[in-house]
Amino acid sequence: MTARQIIEARLGRTLPPTRDLPPDLRTAIKLLAIQLIKARTA
């Protein structure tokens, strides 16, 4: 399962393509993805 799939499951909806997201949402998703990846490898 990818970080994006985990985030979408937690949100309960699918996200538009990354290029279509506003910069603040793109940054938030990037930071969440990094946290999820670190948590899985720790």
mmCIF file of N, CA and C in Angstrom:
data_model
loop_
_atom_site.group_PDB
_atom_site.id
_atom_site.type_symbol
_atom_site.label_atom_id
_atom_site.label_comp_id
_atom_site.label_asym_id
_atom_site.label_seq_id
_atom_site.Cartn_x
_atom_site.Cartn_y
_atom_site.Cartn_z
ATOM 1 N N MET A 1 0.849 -1.168 0.000
ATOM 2 C CA MET A 1 0.000 0.000 0.000
ATOM 3 C C MET A 1 0.899 1.236 0.000
ATOM 4 N N THR A 2 0.603 2.169 -0.867
ATOM 5 C CA THR A 2 1.417 3.380 -0.960
ATOM 6 C C THR A 2 0.974 4.392 0.083
ATOM 7 N N ALA A 3 1.829 5.369 0.339
ATOM 8 C CA ALA A 3 1.481 6.432 1.284
ATOM 9 C C ALA A 3 0.231 7.170 0.801
ATOM 10 N N ARG A 4 0.125 7.368 -0.489
ATOM 11 C CA ARG A 4 -1.051 8.049 -1.044
ATOM 12 C C ARG A 4 -2.326 7.247 -0.762
ATOM 13 N N GLN A 5 -2.265 5.944 -0.918
ATOM 14 C CA GLN A 5 -3.433 5.103 -0.648
ATOM 15 C C GLN A 5 -3.819 5.151 0.826
ATOM 16 N N ILE A 6 -2.825 5.176 1.698
ATOM 17 C CA ILE A 6 -3.096 5.269 3.136
ATOM 18 C C ILE A 6 -3.766 6.596 3.458
ATOM 19 N N ILE A 7 -3.243 7.676 2.900
ATOM 20 C CA ILE A 7 -3.822 9.001 3.138
ATOM 21 C C ILE A 7 -5.252 9.059 2.607
ATOM 22 N N GLU A 8 -5.477 8.532 1.410
ATOM 23 C CA GLU A 8 -6.821 8.531 0.836
ATOM 24 C C GLU A 8 -7.775 7.700 1.679
ATOM 25 N N ALA A 9 -7.307 6.578 2.212
ATOM 26 C CA ALA A 9 -8.157 5.746 3.064
ATOM 27 C C ALA A 9 -8.527 6.491 4.338
ATOM 28 N N ARG A 10 -7.580 7.203 4.896
ATOM 29 C CA ARG A 10 -7.853 7.964 6.115
ATOM 30 C C ARG A 10 -8.797 9.127 5.846
ATOM 31 N N LEU A 11 -8.672 9.747 4.680
ATOM 32 C CA LEU A 11 -9.563 10.854 4.322
ATOM 33 C C LEU A 11 -10.950 10.363 3.918
ATOM 34 N N GLY A 12 -10.999 9.157 3.395
ATOM 35 C CA GLY A 12 -12.263 8.608 2.941
ATOM 36 C C GLY A 12 -12.656 9.061 1.554
ATOM 37 N N ARG A 13 -11.690 9.564 0.817
ATOM 38 C CA ARG A 13 -11.945 9.991 -0.572
ATOM 39 C C ARG A 13 -10.647 9.945 -1.363
ATOM 40 N N THR A 14 -10.795 9.904 -2.667
ATOM 41 C CA THR A 14 -9.597 9.916 -3.501
ATOM 42 C C THR A 14 -9.154 11.353 -3.725
ATOM 43 N N LEU A 15 -7.882 11.515 -3.909
ATOM 44 C CA LEU A 15 -7.315 12.840 -4.156
ATOM 45 C C LEU A 15 -7.119 13.046 -5.653
ATOM 46 N N PRO A 16 -7.213 14.285 -6.096
ATOM 47 C CA PRO A 16 -6.913 14.545 -7.498
ATOM 48 C C PRO A 16 -5.414 14.355 -7.743
ATOM 49 N N PRO A 17 -5.017 14.347 -9.008
ATOM 50 C CA PRO A 17 -3.576 14.241 -9.289
ATOM 51 C C PRO A 17 -2.799 15.329 -8.544
ATOM 52 N N THR A 18 -1.602 15.010 -8.140
ATOM 53 C CA THR A 18 -0.791 15.931 -7.341
ATOM 54 C C THR A 18 -0.631 17.284 -8.009
ATOM 55 N N ARG A 19 -0.468 17.299 -9.300
ATOM 56 C CA ARG A 19 -0.264 18.578 -9.997
ATOM 57 C C ARG A 19 -1.483 19.486 -9.919
ATOM 58 N N ASP A 20 -2.664 18.925 -9.627
ATOM 59 C CA ASP A 20 -3.894 19.710 -9.552
ATOM 60 C C ASP A 20 -4.199 20.204 -8.136
ATOM 61 N N LEU A 21 -3.409 19.782 -7.165
ATOM 62 C CA LEU A 21 -3.634 20.206 -5.785
ATOM 63 C C LEU A 21 -3.028 21.582 -5.542
ATOM 64 N N PRO A 22 -3.659 22.376 -4.664
ATOM 65 C CA PRO A 22 -3.049 23.644 -4.284
ATOM 66 C C PRO A 22 -1.725 23.386 -3.568
ATOM 67 N N PRO A 23 -0.803 24.330 -3.627
ATOM 68 C CA PRO A 23 0.523 24.115 -3.022
ATOM 69 C C PRO A 23 0.485 23.735 -1.551
ATOM 70 N N ASP A 24 -0.425 24.305 -0.759
ATOM 71 C CA ASP A 24 -0.458 23.976 0.664
ATOM 72 C C ASP A 24 -0.896 22.532 0.894
ATOM 73 N N LEU A 25 -1.858 22.040 0.125
ATOM 74 C CA LEU A 25 -2.271 20.641 0.252
ATOM 75 C C LEU A 25 -1.183 19.703 -0.236
ATOM 76 N N ARG A 26 -0.501 20.089 -1.296
ATOM 77 C CA ARG A 26 0.586 19.269 -1.822
ATOM 78 C C ARG A 26 1.681 19.104 -0.766
ATOM 79 N N THR A 27 2.014 20.189 -0.092
ATOM 80 C CA THR A 27 3.034 20.136 0.957
ATOM 81 C C THR A 27 2.566 19.282 2.130
ATOM 82 N N ALA A 28 1.307 19.451 2.530
ATOM 83 C CA ALA A 28 0.769 18.676 3.655
ATOM 84 C C ALA A 28 0.794 17.186 3.340
ATOM 85 N N ILE A 29 0.402 16.808 2.139
ATOM 86 C CA ILE A 29 0.389 15.395 1.756
ATOM 87 C C ILE A 29 1.807 14.852 1.693
ATOM 88 N N LYS A 30 2.729 15.655 1.204
ATOM 89 C CA LYS A 30 4.128 15.232 1.143
ATOM 90 C C LYS A 30 4.666 14.956 2.544
ATOM 91 N N LEU A 31 4.379 15.852 3.483
ATOM 92 C CA LEU A 31 4.860 15.676 4.853
ATOM 93 C C LEU A 31 4.206 14.466 5.524
ATOM 94 N N LEU A 32 2.913 14.265 5.287
ATOM 95 C CA LEU A 32 2.244 13.083 5.822
ATOM 96 C C LEU A 32 2.837 11.804 5.247
ATOM 97 N N ALA A 33 3.111 11.820 3.965
ATOM 98 C CA ALA A 33 3.695 10.646 3.327
ATOM 99 C C ALA A 33 5.058 10.322 3.931
ATOM 100 N N ILE A 34 5.862 11.333 4.161
ATOM 101 C CA ILE A 34 7.185 11.121 4.768
ATOM 102 C C ILE A 34 7.038 10.520 6.165
ATOM 103 N N GLN A 35 6.084 11.029 6.943
ATOM 104 C CA GLN A 35 5.854 10.485 8.282
ATOM 105 C C GLN A 35 5.422 9.021 8.215
ATOM 106 N N LEU A 36 4.533 8.703 7.289
ATOM 107 C CA LEU A 36 4.058 7.329 7.155
ATOM 108 C C LEU A 36 5.185 6.392 6.747
ATOM 109 N N ILE A 37 6.023 6.845 5.844
ATOM 110 C CA ILE A 37 7.135 6.008 5.390
ATOM 111 C C ILE A 37 8.111 5.772 6.533
ATOM 112 N N LYS A 38 8.423 6.819 7.300
ATOM 113 C CA LYS A 38 9.329 6.669 8.423
ATOM 114 C C LYS A 38 8.753 5.743 9.489
ATOM 115 N N ALA A 39 7.452 5.835 9.732
ATOM 116 C CA ALA A 39 6.807 4.998 10.745
ATOM 117 C C ALA A 39 6.852 3.527 10.332
ATOM 118 N N ARG A 40 6.731 3.258 9.043
ATOM 119 C CA ARG A 40 6.743 1.871 8.577
ATOM 120 C C ARG A 40 8.135 1.265 8.594
ATOM 121 N N THR A 41 9.159 2.085 8.462
ATOM 122 C CA THR A 41 10.523 1.559 8.439
ATOM 123 C C THR A 41 11.152 1.520 9.828
ATOM 124 N N ALA A 42 10.522 2.167 10.785
ATOM 125 C CA ALA A 42 11.092 2.211 12.154
ATOM 126 C C ALA A 42 10.740 0.969 12.942
#
